[in-house]
Amino acid sequence: MEERYATEVSTSLPETFDSIYRKIADDTIRNFPKSHMMVSISQAQFLHQLVKILRPSDTLEIGGFTGASAVAMGSALASKVLTAFCFADSLLELSKDKLRPQFDFIFMDADKSGYIEYYDMIMENDLLSDNGVLVADNVLFYGQVHRQAGFKDPQTDEATPYVKHEAQSLTVFNKHVHQDPRSEVILLPLYDVYNNTYQCE
């Protein structure tokens, strides 16, 4: 109910995009067994506002599920902005492009065990612009990552082996990014958590 309340008192997506998002959400819930992987409406509102504030010239999404996050970010982009959305297996091809682009904003929401590989590929191939922002989703993964890192707190439900495995991968990723001198990092305890990485000049 808290998220529902937060959604109701937050600025909606622009009308056209809001209707597109809701159609995608309805179709995803109806047709995909793992519909929880889609960004919620409040997450979509957050991504919209973040992109609107940052005003990136070029935006890249790594991963994606059924397109909800792409709609949210696209709704905040100016009409003449070039926007690129690619899936994780396309990132290597992008990094080898002779006209290699740079992105001011990157949203990473792909397979969690591949986060370090994607991050390193971005940084080593200069895909993130100076002062660019990379946002990684799910970096606290069902409240399990801090436990894998050794922070103990009361827990009533035992995590599944899959969740523990992904949480361990994300623990390593968070440490990897935190120790990288090329970046400044803030890990936000929002939703399933966003890790905002800022490219230092």
mmCIF file of C-alpha atoms in Angstrom:
data_model
loop_
_atom_site.group_PDB
_atom_site.id
_atom_site.type_symbol
_atom_site.label_atom_id
_atom_site.label_comp_id
_atom_site.label_asym_id
_atom_site.label_seq_id
_atom_site.Cartn_x
_atom_site.Cartn_y
_atom_site.Cartn_z
ATOM 1 C CA MET A 1 0.000 0.000 0.000
ATOM 2 C CA GLU A 2 2.920 2.337 0.663
ATOM 3 C CA GLU A 3 4.077 2.165 -2.956
ATOM 4 C CA ARG A 4 0.511 2.726 -4.152
ATOM 5 C CA TYR A 5 0.311 5.849 -2.009
ATOM 6 C CA ALA A 6 3.707 7.063 -3.267
ATOM 7 C CA THR A 7 2.561 6.542 -6.852
ATOM 8 C CA GLU A 8 -0.631 8.519 -6.323
ATOM 9 C CA VAL A 9 1.183 11.571 -4.922
ATOM 10 C CA SER A 10 3.970 11.496 -7.538
ATOM 11 C CA THR A 11 3.828 13.162 -10.935
ATOM 12 C CA SER A 12 2.472 10.729 -13.504
ATOM 13 C CA LEU A 13 4.208 9.814 -16.710
ATOM 14 C CA PRO A 14 3.087 11.987 -19.637
ATOM 15 C CA GLU A 15 -0.398 10.854 -20.654
ATOM 16 C CA THR A 16 0.510 9.050 -23.875
ATOM 17 C CA PHE A 17 3.431 7.223 -22.279
ATOM 18 C CA ASP A 18 1.419 6.429 -19.157
ATOM 19 C CA SER A 19 -1.189 4.609 -21.248
ATOM 20 C CA ILE A 20 1.566 2.728 -23.114
ATOM 21 C CA TYR A 21 3.218 1.747 -19.823
ATOM 22 C CA ARG A 22 -0.086 0.486 -18.397
ATOM 23 C CA LYS A 23 -0.800 -1.578 -21.512
ATOM 24 C CA ILE A 24 2.666 -3.137 -21.298
ATOM 25 C CA ALA A 25 2.143 -3.795 -17.582
ATOM 26 C CA ASP A 26 -1.244 -5.444 -18.176
ATOM 27 C CA ASP A 27 0.133 -7.622 -20.992
ATOM 28 C CA THR A 28 3.180 -8.575 -18.922
ATOM 29 C CA ILE A 29 1.124 -9.569 -15.875
ATOM 30 C CA ARG A 30 -1.235 -11.579 -18.068
ATOM 31 C CA ASN A 31 1.347 -13.350 -20.207
ATOM 32 C CA PHE A 32 4.620 -13.635 -18.279
ATOM 33 C CA PRO A 33 5.032 -15.846 -15.185
ATOM 34 C CA LYS A 34 7.859 -13.624 -13.894
ATOM 35 C CA SER A 35 6.001 -10.353 -14.311
ATOM 36 C CA HIS A 36 7.560 -9.066 -11.061
ATOM 37 C CA MET A 37 10.744 -8.474 -13.063
ATOM 38 C CA MET A 38 9.089 -5.497 -14.754
ATOM 39 C CA VAL A 39 9.684 -2.058 -13.246
ATOM 40 C CA SER A 40 6.719 -0.902 -11.171
ATOM 41 C CA ILE A 41 4.854 2.306 -11.956
ATOM 42 C CA SER A 42 6.678 4.157 -9.163
ATOM 43 C CA GLN A 43 10.024 2.923 -10.499
ATOM 44 C CA ALA A 44 8.951 4.089 -13.942
ATOM 45 C CA GLN A 45 8.106 7.506 -12.493
ATOM 46 C CA PHE A 46 11.524 7.620 -10.814
ATOM 47 C CA LEU A 47 13.366 6.753 -14.035
ATOM 48 C CA HIS A 48 11.334 9.341 -15.920
ATOM 49 C CA GLN A 49 12.211 12.082 -13.422
ATOM 50 C CA LEU A 50 15.883 11.071 -13.268
ATOM 51 C CA VAL A 51 16.268 11.233 -17.050
ATOM 52 C CA LYS A 52 14.290 14.467 -17.189
ATOM 53 C CA ILE A 53 16.597 16.077 -14.600
ATOM 54 C CA LEU A 54 19.842 14.804 -16.134
ATOM 55 C CA ARG A 55 18.777 15.591 -19.726
ATOM 56 C CA PRO A 56 21.143 13.073 -21.367
ATOM 57 C CA SER A 57 21.994 13.423 -25.035
ATOM 58 C CA ASP A 58 22.301 9.663 -25.481
ATOM 59 C CA THR A 59 20.760 6.933 -23.348
ATOM 60 C CA LEU A 60 21.484 3.207 -23.255
ATOM 61 C CA GLU A 61 19.533 0.437 -21.598
ATOM 62 C CA ILE A 62 21.323 -2.863 -20.993
ATOM 63 C CA GLY A 63 18.823 -5.631 -20.475
ATOM 64 C CA GLY A 64 15.159 -4.844 -20.353
ATOM 65 C CA PHE A 65 12.221 -7.172 -19.899
ATOM 66 C CA THR A 66 9.038 -6.195 -21.729
ATOM 67 C CA GLY A 67 9.870 -2.549 -22.413
ATOM 68 C CA ALA A 68 8.375 -0.736 -19.425
ATOM 69 C CA SER A 69 11.643 0.902 -18.348
ATOM 70 C CA ALA A 70 12.365 1.948 -21.945
ATOM 71 C CA VAL A 71 8.981 3.669 -22.115
ATOM 72 C CA ALA A 72 9.635 5.422 -18.788
ATOM 73 C CA MET A 73 13.011 6.776 -19.863
ATOM 74 C CA GLY A 74 11.905 7.550 -23.402
ATOM 75 C CA SER A 75 9.020 9.633 -22.057
ATOM 76 C CA ALA A 76 11.537 12.107 -20.601
ATOM 77 C CA LEU A 77 13.752 12.483 -23.658
ATOM 78 C CA ALA A 78 13.533 15.424 -26.038
ATOM 79 C CA SER A 79 12.222 14.643 -29.506
ATOM 80 C CA LYS A 80 15.637 15.047 -31.190
ATOM 81 C CA VAL A 81 17.605 12.977 -28.684
ATOM 82 C CA LEU A 82 19.167 9.790 -30.030
ATOM 83 C CA THR A 83 18.252 6.937 -27.726
ATOM 84 C CA ALA A 84 19.799 3.468 -27.942
ATOM 85 C CA PHE A 85 18.417 0.442 -26.183
ATOM 86 C CA CYS A 86 20.356 -2.778 -26.465
ATOM 87 C CA PHE A 87 20.357 -6.147 -24.802
ATOM 88 C CA ALA A 88 23.321 -7.529 -22.910
ATOM 89 C CA ASP A 89 24.561 -9.740 -25.749
ATOM 90 C CA SER A 90 24.745 -6.686 -28.028
ATOM 91 C CA LEU A 91 27.032 -4.700 -25.731
ATOM 92 C CA LEU A 92 30.220 -6.287 -27.064
ATOM 93 C CA GLU A 93 29.263 -5.404 -30.642
ATOM 94 C CA LEU A 94 28.536 -1.839 -29.555
ATOM 95 C CA SER A 95 31.932 -1.540 -27.861
ATOM 96 C CA LYS A 96 33.664 -2.664 -31.110
ATOM 97 C CA ASP A 97 31.828 -0.139 -33.283
ATOM 98 C CA LYS A 98 34.294 2.129 -35.130
ATOM 99 C CA LEU A 99 31.923 5.028 -34.458
ATOM 100 C CA ARG A 100 31.718 4.012 -30.838
ATOM 101 C CA PRO A 101 29.084 6.160 -29.136
ATOM 102 C CA GLN A 102 29.220 7.598 -25.648
ATOM 103 C CA PHE A 103 26.191 7.660 -23.394
ATOM 104 C CA ASP A 104 25.322 10.229 -20.774
ATOM 105 C CA PHE A 105 22.909 7.867 -19.039
ATOM 106 C CA ILE A 106 23.032 4.069 -18.865
ATOM 107 C CA PHE A 107 20.430 1.894 -17.155
ATOM 108 C CA MET A 108 21.644 -1.643 -16.437
ATOM 109 C CA ASP A 109 19.024 -4.281 -15.629
ATOM 110 C CA ALA A 110 20.340 -7.481 -17.181
ATOM 111 C CA ASP A 111 21.426 -10.813 -15.694
ATOM 112 C CA LYS A 112 23.004 -10.043 -12.339
ATOM 113 C CA SER A 113 25.949 -12.440 -12.685
ATOM 114 C CA GLY A 114 27.040 -10.450 -15.731
ATOM 115 C CA TYR A 115 27.035 -7.006 -14.109
ATOM 116 C CA ILE A 116 30.813 -6.833 -13.613
ATOM 117 C CA GLU A 117 31.452 -7.862 -17.214
ATOM 118 C CA TYR A 118 29.019 -5.223 -18.521
ATOM 119 C CA TYR A 119 30.386 -2.547 -16.216
ATOM 120 C CA ASP A 120 33.994 -3.245 -17.195
ATOM 121 C CA MET A 121 33.080 -3.301 -20.877
ATOM 122 C CA ILE A 122 31.426 0.103 -20.499
ATOM 123 C CA MET A 123 34.332 1.652 -18.629
ATOM 124 C CA GLU A 124 37.167 0.082 -20.615
ATOM 125 C CA ASN A 125 35.590 1.041 -23.948
ATOM 126 C CA ASP A 126 34.714 4.554 -22.817
ATOM 127 C CA LEU A 127 30.980 4.093 -23.453
ATOM 128 C CA LEU A 128 30.028 6.281 -20.473
ATOM 129 C CA SER A 129 30.668 9.967 -21.090
ATOM 130 C CA ASP A 130 32.603 12.200 -18.697
ATOM 131 C CA ASN A 131 30.176 13.096 -15.908
ATOM 132 C CA GLY A 132 27.834 10.393 -17.229
ATOM 133 C CA VAL A 133 25.610 8.362 -14.912
ATOM 134 C CA LEU A 134 25.182 4.598 -14.837
ATOM 135 C CA VAL A 135 22.245 3.211 -12.852
ATOM 136 C CA ALA A 136 22.302 -0.496 -11.946
ATOM 137 C CA ASP A 137 19.059 -2.084 -10.780
ATOM 138 C CA ASN A 138 18.507 -4.788 -8.137
ATOM 139 C CA VAL A 139 21.831 -4.323 -6.338
ATOM 140 C CA LEU A 140 20.404 -5.319 -2.950
ATOM 141 C CA PHE A 141 18.385 -8.190 -4.490
ATOM 142 C CA TYR A 142 15.461 -9.076 -2.229
ATOM 143 C CA GLY A 143 17.275 -7.800 0.831
ATOM 144 C CA GLN A 144 19.949 -10.490 0.561
ATOM 145 C CA VAL A 145 23.080 -8.707 -0.668
ATOM 146 C CA HIS A 146 23.976 -7.090 2.664
ATOM 147 C CA ARG A 147 23.598 -10.498 4.322
ATOM 148 C CA GLN A 148 26.012 -12.037 1.823
ATOM 149 C CA ALA A 149 28.387 -9.184 2.659
ATOM 150 C CA GLY A 150 28.295 -10.134 6.345
ATOM 151 C CA PHE A 151 25.699 -7.697 7.696
ATOM 152 C CA LYS A 152 23.364 -9.747 9.869
ATOM 153 C CA ASP A 153 19.830 -8.899 10.838
ATOM 154 C CA PRO A 154 16.742 -10.862 11.880
ATOM 155 C CA GLN A 155 15.343 -12.850 8.995
ATOM 156 C CA THR A 156 12.213 -14.948 9.044
ATOM 157 C CA ASP A 157 12.345 -16.448 5.544
ATOM 158 C CA GLU A 158 15.268 -18.404 4.144
ATOM 159 C CA ALA A 159 16.300 -17.240 0.685
ATOM 160 C CA THR A 160 16.276 -19.705 -2.194
ATOM 161 C CA PRO A 161 19.602 -20.952 -3.603
ATOM 162 C CA TYR A 162 18.969 -18.863 -6.724
ATOM 163 C CA VAL A 163 18.455 -15.665 -4.734
ATOM 164 C CA LYS A 164 21.559 -16.365 -2.646
ATOM 165 C CA HIS A 165 23.631 -16.971 -5.781
ATOM 166 C CA GLU A 166 22.484 -13.749 -7.426
ATOM 167 C CA ALA A 167 22.981 -11.844 -4.177
ATOM 168 C CA GLN A 168 26.548 -13.123 -3.935
ATOM 169 C CA SER A 169 27.237 -11.963 -7.506
ATOM 170 C CA LEU A 170 25.875 -8.528 -6.650
ATOM 171 C CA THR A 171 27.944 -8.341 -3.471
ATOM 172 C CA VAL A 172 31.062 -8.790 -5.594
ATOM 173 C CA PHE A 173 29.769 -6.267 -8.149
ATOM 174 C CA ASN A 174 29.050 -3.591 -5.531
ATOM 175 C CA LYS A 175 32.547 -3.994 -4.075
ATOM 176 C CA HIS A 176 34.086 -3.950 -7.550
ATOM 177 C CA VAL A 177 32.436 -0.644 -8.474
ATOM 178 C CA HIS A 178 33.094 0.909 -5.058
ATOM 179 C CA GLN A 179 36.819 0.192 -5.418
ATOM 180 C CA ASP A 180 37.044 1.572 -8.967
ATOM 181 C CA PRO A 181 38.764 5.013 -8.877
ATOM 182 C CA ARG A 182 37.106 5.967 -12.164
ATOM 183 C CA SER A 183 33.717 6.179 -10.512
ATOM 184 C CA GLU A 184 31.882 7.810 -7.648
ATOM 185 C CA VAL A 185 29.104 5.632 -6.265
ATOM 186 C CA ILE A 186 25.917 6.013 -4.250
ATOM 187 C CA LEU A 187 23.859 2.936 -3.454
ATOM 188 C CA LEU A 188 20.255 3.938 -2.805
ATOM 189 C CA PRO A 189 17.969 1.711 -0.711
ATOM 190 C CA LEU A 190 15.040 2.234 -3.089
ATOM 191 C CA TYR A 191 12.798 -0.521 -4.447
ATOM 192 C CA ASP A 192 15.147 -3.468 -5.015
ATOM 193 C CA VAL A 193 17.811 -0.765 -4.981
ATOM 194 C CA TYR A 194 19.563 1.394 -7.502
ATOM 195 C CA ASN A 195 23.336 1.778 -7.594
ATOM 196 C CA ASN A 196 24.114 5.153 -9.147
ATOM 197 C CA THR A 197 27.617 5.340 -10.571
ATOM 198 C CA TYR A 198 28.989 8.702 -11.633
ATOM 199 C CA GLN A 199 31.856 8.790 -14.130
ATOM 200 C CA CYS A 200 34.650 10.984 -12.829
ATOM 201 C CA GLU A 201 36.342 13.326 -15.283
#
